mmCIF file of C-alpha atoms in Angstrom:
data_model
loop_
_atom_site.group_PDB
_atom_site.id
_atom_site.type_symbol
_atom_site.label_atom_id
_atom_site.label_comp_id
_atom_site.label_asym_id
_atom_site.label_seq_id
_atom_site.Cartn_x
_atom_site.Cartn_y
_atom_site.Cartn_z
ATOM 1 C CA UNK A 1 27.764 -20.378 -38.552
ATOM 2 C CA UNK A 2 30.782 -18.470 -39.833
ATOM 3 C CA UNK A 3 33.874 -20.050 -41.623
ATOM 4 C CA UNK A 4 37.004 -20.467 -39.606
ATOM 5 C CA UNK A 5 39.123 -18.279 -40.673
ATOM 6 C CA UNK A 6 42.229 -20.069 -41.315
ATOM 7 C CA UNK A 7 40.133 -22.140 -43.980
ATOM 8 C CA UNK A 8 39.103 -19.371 -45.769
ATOM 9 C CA UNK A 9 43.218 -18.802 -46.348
ATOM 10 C CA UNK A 10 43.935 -22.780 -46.206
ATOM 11 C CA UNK A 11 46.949 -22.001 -43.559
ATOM 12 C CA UNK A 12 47.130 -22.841 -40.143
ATOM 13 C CA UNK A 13 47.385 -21.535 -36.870
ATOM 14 C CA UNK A 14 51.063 -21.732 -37.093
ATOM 15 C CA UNK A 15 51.476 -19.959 -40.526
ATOM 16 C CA UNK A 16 54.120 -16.524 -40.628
ATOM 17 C CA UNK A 17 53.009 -13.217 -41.279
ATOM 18 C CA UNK A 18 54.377 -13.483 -44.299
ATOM 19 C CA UNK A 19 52.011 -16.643 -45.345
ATOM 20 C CA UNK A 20 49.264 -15.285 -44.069
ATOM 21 C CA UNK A 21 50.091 -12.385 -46.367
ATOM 22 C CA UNK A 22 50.950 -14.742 -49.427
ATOM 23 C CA UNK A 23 47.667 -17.015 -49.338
ATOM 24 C CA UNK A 24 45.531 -13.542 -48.909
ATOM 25 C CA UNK A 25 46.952 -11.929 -52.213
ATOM 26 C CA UNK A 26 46.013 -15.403 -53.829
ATOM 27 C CA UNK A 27 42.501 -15.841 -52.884
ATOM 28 C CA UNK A 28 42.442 -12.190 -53.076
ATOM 29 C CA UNK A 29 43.425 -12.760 -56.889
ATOM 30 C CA UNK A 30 41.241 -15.666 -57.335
ATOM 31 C CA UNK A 31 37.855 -14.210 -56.652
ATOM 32 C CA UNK A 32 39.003 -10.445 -57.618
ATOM 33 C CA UNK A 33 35.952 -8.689 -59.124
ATOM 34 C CA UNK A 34 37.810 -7.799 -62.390
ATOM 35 C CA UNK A 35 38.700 -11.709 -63.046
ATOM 36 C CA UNK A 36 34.782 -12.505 -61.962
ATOM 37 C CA UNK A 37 32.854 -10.032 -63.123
ATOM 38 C CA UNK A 38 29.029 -10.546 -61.953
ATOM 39 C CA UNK A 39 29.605 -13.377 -59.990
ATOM 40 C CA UNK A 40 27.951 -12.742 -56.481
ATOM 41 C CA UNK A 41 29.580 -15.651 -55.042
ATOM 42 C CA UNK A 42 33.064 -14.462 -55.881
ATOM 43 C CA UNK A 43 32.371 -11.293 -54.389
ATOM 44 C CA UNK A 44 31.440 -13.256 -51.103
ATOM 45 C CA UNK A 45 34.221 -15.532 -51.224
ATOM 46 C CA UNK A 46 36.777 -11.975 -52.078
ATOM 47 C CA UNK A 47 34.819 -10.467 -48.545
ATOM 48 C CA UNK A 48 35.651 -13.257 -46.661
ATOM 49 C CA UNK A 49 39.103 -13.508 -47.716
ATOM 50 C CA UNK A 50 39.382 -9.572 -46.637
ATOM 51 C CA UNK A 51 37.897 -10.495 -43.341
ATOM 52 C CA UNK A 52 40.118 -13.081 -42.772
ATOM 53 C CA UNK A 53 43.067 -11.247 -43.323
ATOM 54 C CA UNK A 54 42.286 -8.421 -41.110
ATOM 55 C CA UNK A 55 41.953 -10.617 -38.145
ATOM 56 C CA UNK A 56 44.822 -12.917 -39.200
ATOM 57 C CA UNK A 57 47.868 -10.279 -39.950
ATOM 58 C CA UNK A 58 47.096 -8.451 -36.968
ATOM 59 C CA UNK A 59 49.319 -9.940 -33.912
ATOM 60 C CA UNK A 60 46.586 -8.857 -31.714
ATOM 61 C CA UNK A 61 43.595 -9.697 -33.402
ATOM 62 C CA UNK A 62 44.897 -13.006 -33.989
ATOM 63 C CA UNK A 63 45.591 -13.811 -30.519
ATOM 64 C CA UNK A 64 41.771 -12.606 -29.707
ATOM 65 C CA UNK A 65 40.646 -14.826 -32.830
ATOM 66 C CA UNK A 66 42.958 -18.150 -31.285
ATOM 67 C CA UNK A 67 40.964 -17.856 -28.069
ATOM 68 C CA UNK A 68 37.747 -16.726 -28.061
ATOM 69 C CA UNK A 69 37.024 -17.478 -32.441
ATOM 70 C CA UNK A 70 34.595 -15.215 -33.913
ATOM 71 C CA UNK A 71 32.515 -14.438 -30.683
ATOM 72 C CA UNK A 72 35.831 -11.410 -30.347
ATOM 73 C CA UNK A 73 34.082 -9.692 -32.573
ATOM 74 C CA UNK A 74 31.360 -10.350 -33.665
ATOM 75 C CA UNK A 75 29.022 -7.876 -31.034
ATOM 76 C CA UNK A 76 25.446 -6.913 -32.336
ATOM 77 C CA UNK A 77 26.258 -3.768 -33.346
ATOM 78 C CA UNK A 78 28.955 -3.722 -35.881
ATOM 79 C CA UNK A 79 31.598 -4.890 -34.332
ATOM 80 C CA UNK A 80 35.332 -6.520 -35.119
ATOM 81 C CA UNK A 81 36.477 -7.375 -38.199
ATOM 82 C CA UNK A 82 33.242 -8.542 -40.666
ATOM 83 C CA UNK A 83 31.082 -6.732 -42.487
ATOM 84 C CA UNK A 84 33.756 -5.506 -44.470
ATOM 85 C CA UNK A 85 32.674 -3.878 -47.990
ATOM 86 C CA UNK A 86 34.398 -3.493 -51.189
ATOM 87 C CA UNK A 87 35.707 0.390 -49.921
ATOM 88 C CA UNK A 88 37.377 -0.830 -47.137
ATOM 89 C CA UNK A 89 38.684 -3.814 -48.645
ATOM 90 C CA UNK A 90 40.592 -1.993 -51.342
ATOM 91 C CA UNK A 91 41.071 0.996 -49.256
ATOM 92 C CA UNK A 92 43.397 -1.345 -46.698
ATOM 93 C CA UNK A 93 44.436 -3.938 -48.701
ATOM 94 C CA UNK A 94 44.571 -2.759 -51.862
ATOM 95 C CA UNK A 95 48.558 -2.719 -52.478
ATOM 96 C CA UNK A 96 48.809 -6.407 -51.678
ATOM 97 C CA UNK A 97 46.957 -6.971 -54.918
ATOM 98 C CA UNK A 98 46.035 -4.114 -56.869
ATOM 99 C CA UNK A 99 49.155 -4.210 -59.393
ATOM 100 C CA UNK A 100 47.705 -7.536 -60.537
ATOM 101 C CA UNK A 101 45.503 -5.528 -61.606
ATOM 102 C CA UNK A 102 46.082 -2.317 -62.720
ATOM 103 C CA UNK A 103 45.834 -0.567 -59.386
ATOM 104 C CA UNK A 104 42.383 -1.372 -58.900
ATOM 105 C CA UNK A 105 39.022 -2.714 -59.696
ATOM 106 C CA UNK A 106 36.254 -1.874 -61.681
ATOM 107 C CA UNK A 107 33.647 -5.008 -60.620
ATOM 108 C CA UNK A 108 30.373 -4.616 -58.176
ATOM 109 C CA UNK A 109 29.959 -0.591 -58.481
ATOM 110 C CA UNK A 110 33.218 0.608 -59.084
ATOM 111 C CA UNK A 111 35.108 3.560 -56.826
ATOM 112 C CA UNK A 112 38.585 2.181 -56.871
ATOM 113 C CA UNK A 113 38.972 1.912 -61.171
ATOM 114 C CA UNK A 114 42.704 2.711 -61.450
ATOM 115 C CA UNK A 115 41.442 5.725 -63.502
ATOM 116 C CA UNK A 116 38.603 7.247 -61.819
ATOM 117 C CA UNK A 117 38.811 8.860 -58.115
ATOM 118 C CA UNK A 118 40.181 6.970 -54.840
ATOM 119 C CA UNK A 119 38.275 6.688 -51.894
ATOM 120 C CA UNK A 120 40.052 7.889 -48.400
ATOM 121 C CA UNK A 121 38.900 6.608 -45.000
ATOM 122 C CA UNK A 122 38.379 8.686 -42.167
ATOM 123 C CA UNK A 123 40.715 8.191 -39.544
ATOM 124 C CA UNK A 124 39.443 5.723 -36.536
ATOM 125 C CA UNK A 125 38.515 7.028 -33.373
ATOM 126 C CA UNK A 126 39.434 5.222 -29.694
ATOM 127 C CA UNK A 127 37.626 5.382 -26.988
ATOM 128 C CA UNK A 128 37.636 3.286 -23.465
ATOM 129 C CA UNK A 129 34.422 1.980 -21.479
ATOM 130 C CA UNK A 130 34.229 1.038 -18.524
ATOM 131 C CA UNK A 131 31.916 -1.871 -17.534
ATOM 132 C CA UNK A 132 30.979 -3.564 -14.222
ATOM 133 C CA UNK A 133 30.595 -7.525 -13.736
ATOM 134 C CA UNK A 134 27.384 -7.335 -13.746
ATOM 135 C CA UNK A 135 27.120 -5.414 -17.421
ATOM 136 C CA UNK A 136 29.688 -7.878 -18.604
ATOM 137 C CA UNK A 137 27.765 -10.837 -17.482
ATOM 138 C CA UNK A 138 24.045 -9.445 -18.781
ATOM 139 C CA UNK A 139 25.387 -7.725 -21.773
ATOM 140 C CA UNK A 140 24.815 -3.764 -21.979
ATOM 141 C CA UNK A 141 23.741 -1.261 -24.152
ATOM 142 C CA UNK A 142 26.109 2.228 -23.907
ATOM 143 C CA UNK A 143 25.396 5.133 -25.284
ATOM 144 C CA UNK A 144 28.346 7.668 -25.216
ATOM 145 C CA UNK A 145 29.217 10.946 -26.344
ATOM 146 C CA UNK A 146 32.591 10.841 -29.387
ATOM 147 C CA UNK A 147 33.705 14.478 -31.027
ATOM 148 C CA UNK A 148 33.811 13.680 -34.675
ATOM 149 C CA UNK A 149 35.430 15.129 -37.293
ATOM 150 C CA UNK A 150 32.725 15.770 -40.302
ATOM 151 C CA UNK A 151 32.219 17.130 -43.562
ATOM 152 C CA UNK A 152 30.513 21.102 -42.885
ATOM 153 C CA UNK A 153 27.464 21.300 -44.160
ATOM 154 C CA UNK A 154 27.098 22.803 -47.323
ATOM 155 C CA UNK A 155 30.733 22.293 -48.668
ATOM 156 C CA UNK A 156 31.608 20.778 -51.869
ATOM 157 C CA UNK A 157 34.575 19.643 -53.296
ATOM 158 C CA UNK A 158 36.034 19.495 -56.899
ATOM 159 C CA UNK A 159 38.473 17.408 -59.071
ATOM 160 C CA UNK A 160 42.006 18.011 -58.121
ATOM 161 C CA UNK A 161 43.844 19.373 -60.812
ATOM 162 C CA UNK A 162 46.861 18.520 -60.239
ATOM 163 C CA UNK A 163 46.607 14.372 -60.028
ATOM 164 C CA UNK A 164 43.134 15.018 -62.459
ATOM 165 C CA UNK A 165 41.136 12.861 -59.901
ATOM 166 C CA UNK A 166 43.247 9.493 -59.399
ATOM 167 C CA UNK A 167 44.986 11.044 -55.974
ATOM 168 C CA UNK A 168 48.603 9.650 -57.575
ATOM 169 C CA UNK A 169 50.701 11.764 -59.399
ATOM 170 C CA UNK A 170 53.154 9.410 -61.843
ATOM 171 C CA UNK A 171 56.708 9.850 -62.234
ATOM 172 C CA UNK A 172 59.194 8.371 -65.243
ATOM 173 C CA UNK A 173 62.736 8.446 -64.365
ATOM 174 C CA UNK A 174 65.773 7.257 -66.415
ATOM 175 C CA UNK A 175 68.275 4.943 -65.151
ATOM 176 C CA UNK A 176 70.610 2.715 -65.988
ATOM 177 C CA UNK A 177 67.675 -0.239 -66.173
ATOM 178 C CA UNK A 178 65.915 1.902 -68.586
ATOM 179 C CA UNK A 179 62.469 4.452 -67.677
ATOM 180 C CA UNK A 180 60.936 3.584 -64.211
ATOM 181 C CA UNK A 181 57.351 4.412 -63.547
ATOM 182 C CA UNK A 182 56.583 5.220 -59.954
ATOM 183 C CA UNK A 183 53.670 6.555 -58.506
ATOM 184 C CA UNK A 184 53.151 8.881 -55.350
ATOM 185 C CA UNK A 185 50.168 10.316 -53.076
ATOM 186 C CA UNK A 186 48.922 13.322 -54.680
ATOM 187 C CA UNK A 187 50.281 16.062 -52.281
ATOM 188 C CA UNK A 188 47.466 18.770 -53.409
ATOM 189 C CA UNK A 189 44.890 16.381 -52.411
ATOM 190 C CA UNK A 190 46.644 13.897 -49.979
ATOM 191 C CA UNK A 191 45.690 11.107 -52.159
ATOM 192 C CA UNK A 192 41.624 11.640 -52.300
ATOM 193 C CA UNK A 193 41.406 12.933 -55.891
ATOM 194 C CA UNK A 194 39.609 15.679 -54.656
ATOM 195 C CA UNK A 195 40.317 19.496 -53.179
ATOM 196 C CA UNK A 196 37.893 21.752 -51.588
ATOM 197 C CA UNK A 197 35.592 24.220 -53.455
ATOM 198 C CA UNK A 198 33.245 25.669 -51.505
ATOM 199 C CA UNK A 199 34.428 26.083 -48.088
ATOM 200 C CA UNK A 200 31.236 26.908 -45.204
ATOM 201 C CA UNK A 201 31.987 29.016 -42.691
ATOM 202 C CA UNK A 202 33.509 27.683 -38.984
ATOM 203 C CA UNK A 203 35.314 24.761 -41.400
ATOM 204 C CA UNK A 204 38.735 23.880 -41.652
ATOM 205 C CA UNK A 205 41.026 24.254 -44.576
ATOM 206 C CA UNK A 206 39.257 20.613 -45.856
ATOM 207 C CA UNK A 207 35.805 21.522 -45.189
ATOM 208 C CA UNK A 208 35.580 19.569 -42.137
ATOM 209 C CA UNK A 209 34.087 20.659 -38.292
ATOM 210 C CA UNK A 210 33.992 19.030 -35.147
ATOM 211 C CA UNK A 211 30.722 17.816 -34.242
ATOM 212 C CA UNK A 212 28.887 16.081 -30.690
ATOM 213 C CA UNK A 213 27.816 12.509 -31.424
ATOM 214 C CA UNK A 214 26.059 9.808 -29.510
ATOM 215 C CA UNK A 215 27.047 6.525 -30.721
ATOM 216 C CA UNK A 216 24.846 3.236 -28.880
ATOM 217 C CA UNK A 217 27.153 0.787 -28.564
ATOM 218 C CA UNK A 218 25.928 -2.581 -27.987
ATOM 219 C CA UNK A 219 28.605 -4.603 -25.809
ATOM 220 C CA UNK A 220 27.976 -8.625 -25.967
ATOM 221 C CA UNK A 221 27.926 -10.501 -22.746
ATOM 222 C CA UNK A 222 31.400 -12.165 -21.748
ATOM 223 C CA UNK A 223 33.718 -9.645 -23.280
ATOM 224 C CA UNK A 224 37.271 -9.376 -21.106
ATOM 225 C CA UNK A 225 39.685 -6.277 -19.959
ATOM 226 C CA UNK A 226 41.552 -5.184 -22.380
ATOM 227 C CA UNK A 227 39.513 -6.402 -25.861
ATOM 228 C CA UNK A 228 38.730 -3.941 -28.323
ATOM 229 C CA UNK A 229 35.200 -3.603 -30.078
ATOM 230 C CA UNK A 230 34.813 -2.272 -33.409
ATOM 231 C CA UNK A 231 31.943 0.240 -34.690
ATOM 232 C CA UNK A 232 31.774 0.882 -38.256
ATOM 233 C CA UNK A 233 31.439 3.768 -39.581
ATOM 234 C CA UNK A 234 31.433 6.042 -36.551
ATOM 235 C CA UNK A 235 35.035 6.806 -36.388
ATOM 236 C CA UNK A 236 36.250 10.347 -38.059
ATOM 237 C CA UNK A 237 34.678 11.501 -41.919
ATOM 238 C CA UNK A 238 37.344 12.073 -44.680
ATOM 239 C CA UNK A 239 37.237 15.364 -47.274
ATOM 240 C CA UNK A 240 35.886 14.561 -50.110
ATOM 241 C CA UNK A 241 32.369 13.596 -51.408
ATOM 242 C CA UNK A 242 33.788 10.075 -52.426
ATOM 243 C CA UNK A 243 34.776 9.740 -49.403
ATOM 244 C CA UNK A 244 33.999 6.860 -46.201
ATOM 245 C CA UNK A 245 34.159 7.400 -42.594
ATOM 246 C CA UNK A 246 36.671 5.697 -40.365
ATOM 247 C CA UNK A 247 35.832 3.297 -37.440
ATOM 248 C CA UNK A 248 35.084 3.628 -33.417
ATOM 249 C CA UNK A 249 37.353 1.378 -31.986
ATOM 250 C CA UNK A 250 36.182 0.566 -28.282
ATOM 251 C CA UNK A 251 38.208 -0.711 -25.777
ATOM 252 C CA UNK A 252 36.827 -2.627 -22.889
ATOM 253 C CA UNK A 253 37.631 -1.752 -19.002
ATOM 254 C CA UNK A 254 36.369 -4.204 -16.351
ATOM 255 C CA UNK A 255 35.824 -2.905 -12.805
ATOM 256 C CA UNK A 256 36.616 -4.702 -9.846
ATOM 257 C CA UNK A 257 33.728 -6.152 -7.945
ATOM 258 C CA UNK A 258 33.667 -5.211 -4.216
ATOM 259 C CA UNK A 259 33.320 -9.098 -3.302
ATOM 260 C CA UNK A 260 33.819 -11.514 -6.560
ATOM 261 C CA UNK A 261 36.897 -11.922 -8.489
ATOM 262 C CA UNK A 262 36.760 -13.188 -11.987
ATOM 263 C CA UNK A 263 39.283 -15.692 -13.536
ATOM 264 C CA UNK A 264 38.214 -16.562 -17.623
ATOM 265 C CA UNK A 265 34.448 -17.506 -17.034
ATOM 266 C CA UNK A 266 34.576 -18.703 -13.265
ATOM 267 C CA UNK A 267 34.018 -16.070 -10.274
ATOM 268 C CA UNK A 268 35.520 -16.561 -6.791
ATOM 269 C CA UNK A 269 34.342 -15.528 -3.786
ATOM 270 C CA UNK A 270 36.019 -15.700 0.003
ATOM 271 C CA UNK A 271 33.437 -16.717 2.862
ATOM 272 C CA UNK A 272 34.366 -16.240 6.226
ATOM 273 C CA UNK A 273 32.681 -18.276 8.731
ATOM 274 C CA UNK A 274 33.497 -18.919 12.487
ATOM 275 C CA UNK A 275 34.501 -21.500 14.355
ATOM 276 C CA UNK A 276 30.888 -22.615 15.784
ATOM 277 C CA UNK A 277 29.271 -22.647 12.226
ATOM 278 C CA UNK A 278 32.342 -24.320 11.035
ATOM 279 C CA UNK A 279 31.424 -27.254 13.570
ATOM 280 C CA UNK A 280 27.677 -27.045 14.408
ATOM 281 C CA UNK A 281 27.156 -26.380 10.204
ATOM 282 C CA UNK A 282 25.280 -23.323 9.172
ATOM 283 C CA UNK A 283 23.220 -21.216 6.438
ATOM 284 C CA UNK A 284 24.721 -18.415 4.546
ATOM 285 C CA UNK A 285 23.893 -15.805 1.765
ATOM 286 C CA UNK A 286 26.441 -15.086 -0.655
ATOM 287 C CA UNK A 287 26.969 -12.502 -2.791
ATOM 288 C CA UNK A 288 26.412 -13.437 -6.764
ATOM 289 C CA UNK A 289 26.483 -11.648 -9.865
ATOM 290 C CA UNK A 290 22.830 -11.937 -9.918
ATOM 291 C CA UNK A 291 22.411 -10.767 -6.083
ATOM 292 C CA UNK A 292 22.624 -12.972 -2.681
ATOM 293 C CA UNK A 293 21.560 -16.762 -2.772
ATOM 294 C CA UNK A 294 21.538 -18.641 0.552
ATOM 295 C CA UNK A 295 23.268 -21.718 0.582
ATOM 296 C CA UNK A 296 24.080 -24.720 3.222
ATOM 297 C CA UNK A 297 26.985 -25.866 4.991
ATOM 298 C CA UNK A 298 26.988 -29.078 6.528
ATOM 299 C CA UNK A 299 28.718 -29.477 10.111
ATOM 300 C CA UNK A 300 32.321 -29.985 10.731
ATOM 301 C CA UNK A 301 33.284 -28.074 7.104
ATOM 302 C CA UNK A 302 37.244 -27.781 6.946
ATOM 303 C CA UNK A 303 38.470 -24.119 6.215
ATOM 304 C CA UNK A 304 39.937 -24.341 2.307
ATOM 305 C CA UNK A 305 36.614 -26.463 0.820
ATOM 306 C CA UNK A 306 35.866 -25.032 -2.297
ATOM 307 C CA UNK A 307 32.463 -25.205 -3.057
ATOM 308 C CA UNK A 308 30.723 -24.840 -6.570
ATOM 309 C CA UNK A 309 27.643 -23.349 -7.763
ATOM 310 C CA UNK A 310 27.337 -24.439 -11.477
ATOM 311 C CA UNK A 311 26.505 -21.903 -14.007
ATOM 312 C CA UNK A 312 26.653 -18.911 -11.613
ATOM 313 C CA UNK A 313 29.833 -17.502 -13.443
ATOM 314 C CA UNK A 314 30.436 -15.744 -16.460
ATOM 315 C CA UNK A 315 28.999 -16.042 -20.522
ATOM 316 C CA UNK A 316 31.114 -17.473 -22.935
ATOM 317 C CA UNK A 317 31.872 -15.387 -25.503
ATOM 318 C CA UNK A 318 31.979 -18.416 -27.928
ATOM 319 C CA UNK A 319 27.796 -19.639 -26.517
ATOM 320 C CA UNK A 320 28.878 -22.430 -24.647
ATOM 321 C CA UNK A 321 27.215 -21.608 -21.733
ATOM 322 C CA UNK A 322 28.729 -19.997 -18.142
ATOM 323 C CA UNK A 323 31.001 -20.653 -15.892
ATOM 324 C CA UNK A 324 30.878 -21.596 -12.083
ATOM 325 C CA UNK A 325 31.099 -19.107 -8.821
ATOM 326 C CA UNK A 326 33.847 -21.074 -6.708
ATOM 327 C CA UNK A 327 33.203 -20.152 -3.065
ATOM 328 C CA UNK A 328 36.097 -20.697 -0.905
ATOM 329 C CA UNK A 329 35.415 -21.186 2.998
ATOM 330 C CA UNK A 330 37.472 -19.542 5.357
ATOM 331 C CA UNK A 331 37.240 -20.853 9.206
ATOM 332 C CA UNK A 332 37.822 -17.630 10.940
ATOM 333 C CA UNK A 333 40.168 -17.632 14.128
ATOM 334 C CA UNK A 334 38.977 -15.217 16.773
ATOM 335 C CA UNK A 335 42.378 -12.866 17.605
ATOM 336 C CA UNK A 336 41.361 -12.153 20.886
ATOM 337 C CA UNK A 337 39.195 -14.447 23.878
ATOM 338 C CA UNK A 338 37.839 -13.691 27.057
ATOM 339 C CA UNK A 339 38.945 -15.477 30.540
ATOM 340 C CA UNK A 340 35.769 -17.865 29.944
ATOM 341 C CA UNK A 341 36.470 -18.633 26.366
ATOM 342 C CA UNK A 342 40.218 -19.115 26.723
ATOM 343 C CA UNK A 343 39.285 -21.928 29.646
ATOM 344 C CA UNK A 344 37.191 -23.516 27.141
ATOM 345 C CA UNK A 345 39.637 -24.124 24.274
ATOM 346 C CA UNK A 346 42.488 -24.854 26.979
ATOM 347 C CA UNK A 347 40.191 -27.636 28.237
ATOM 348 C CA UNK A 348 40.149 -28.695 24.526
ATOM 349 C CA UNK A 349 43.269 -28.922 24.010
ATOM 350 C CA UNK A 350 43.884 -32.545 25.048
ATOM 351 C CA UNK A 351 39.782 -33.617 23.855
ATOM 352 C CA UNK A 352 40.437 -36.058 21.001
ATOM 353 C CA UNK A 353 37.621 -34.785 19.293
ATOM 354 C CA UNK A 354 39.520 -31.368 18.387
ATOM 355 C CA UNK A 355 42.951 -33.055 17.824
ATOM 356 C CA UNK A 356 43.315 -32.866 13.466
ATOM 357 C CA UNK A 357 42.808 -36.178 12.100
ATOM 358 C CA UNK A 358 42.597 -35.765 7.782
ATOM 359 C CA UNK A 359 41.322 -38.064 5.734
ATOM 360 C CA UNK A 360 42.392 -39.425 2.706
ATOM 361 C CA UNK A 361 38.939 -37.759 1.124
ATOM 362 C CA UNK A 362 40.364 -34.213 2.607
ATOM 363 C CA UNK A 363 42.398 -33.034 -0.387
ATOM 364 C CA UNK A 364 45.601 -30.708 0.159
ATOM 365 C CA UNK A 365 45.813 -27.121 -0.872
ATOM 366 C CA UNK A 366 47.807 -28.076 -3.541
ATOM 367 C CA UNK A 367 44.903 -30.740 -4.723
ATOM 368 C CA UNK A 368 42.237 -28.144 -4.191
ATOM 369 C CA UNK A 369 43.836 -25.349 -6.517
ATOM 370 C CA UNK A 370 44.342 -28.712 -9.167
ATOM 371 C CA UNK A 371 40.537 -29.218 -8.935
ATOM 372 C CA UNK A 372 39.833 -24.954 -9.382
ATOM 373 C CA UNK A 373 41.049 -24.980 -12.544
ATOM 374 C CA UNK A 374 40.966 -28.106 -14.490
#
């Protein structure tokens, strides 16, 4: 089972952005590779601090995190925010910590030394599926079609000579506190270290084309409108043969059902019945997620009775289990009678048997909509 996050930071739930921020840079610090060089658990623990603070410092992710926990992202397929490696980690977040150390790190493979070459991350790519209730409740496999920028084939790149490789170009300036040293994206290489040298025909000015890609995204059962999956790796390529690609970020687009409505994990459906099956009691299919399932009314059923079917709802995203289809009976009232049938319920009118008499058992609307959601 995964760590909370908020005890991989020790803050709460409560915390500020700018806490959040503070206890990253320290565990960041703590189990930096340059401070633990070797050490396979500190480059676990440095991960997971990464992880954490992606989810965390991001209003959105956070809220996602608060409610559903790690089940938000964590899809088969790559998604949300783990599996983070060392590239992304100090391609992201490396200002929060780097000048601790010298701009970068030289631990578990290298890449981000402060004097050898920066890695640059493709830009992420967005794209919106839409899902019926059924595919949310199973769980689905897409495939769909992205237009990704990537490197040409055949093209090479070289060190840039102006920043020799680091992608910063550094300044000294003197003023009245004495020489400053600032440092600024490389502007010949746009902070990659590297410029094009062999350019293939059909690609751009960086050696990149546009190319057709089918990405299989598989979407966990449960998810909700509006959440956003994450694919690694399958977002836009950068220049550069140092270079990593940049995420598909997948946004989630529930259609409406023809006959249930979903609320969180329960499903509601309306069922009419008439005033004879109301009193005489009757058997009716119902539409469910899974298709129709007959079930039983007894006689004299009061329009407004909610009736619940256990586990016919929707997956949690978090495992614990599914919710309930709520089926809400509805005594229809004819809007129009014929001479016999308008005799008939004028004859009632007076019959004691059809004069309203509630019971203390026969809860008020207000009671009923109580029970629907706690």
């Amino acid at each position: 089972m995964k760590k909370d996050y908020y005890e991989i930071l020790e803050i709460s739930k409560t915390s500020t952005v700018e806490e959040i921020k503070k206890a990253y840079r320290k565990k960041a610090i703590q189990y930096h590779p340059d401070k633990n060089p070797g050490d396979k658990e500190a480059e676990e623990n440095f991960k997971l601090a990464a992880e954490a603070y992606e989810i965390l410092s991001d209003p959105d992710k956070k809220a996602r995190y608060d409610q559903y926990g790690h089940a938000a992202f964590d899809g088969a397929g790559g998604f949300g925010g783990g599996h983070m490696n060392m590239d992304d980690i100090f391609s992201q977040f490396g200002d929060i910590f780097g000048s601790a150390f010298g701009g970068g790190f030289s631990g578990f493979g290298g890449g981000f030394s402060g004097g050898g070459q920066r890695r640059v991350k493709g830009s992420n790519l967005r794209i919106k599926v839409k899902l019926t209730l059924e595919e949310i409740v199973n769980g689905v496999e897409k495939k769909v079609k992205v237009k990704r920028k990537v490197q040409a084939k055949g093209v090479t790149y070289k060190t840039c000579p102006t920043c020799h490789g680091s992608g910063q170009i550094t300044k000294i300036a003197n003023t009245i506190l004495g020489r400053m040293q600032t440092a600024t994206t490389c502007t010949t290489c746009q902070g990659s270290g590297q410029i094009l040298d062999q350019k293939p025909s059909g690609a751009d000015a960086y050696g990149m084309v546009m190319e057709d890609d089918t990405v299989s995204i598989k979407i966990p059962a449960g998810v909700v409108d509006g959440m956003q999956l994450k694919v690694s790796g399958k977002g836009n390529e950068a220049p550069g043969s140092n270079s990593i690609p940049g995420d598909l970020i997948v946004a989630i687009e529930e259609q409406e059902h023809e006959f249930l409505k979903r609320e969180g994990e329960n499903l509601h459906y309306d069922l009419y019945i008439s005033y004879p099956e109301a009193a005489l009691g009757a058997s009716k299919e119902i539409e469910t997620v899974g298709g129709r399932v007959r079930i039983k009314l007894e006689d004299g059923i009061q329009s407004g009775k909610i009736l619940r079917l256990k586990g016919k709802g929707v997956p949690s995203l978090n495992g614990y289990g599914n919710g309930d289809l709520l089926v809400h009976v509805n005594v229809w009232t004819p809007k129009s009678l014929n001479k016999e049938q308008k005799e008939f319920f004028e004859k009632m009118l007076s019959d004691e048997n059809f004069k309203p008499k509630p019971e203390k058992s026969d809860k008020s609307f207000f009671e009923k909509v109580k029970d629907m959601f706690s």
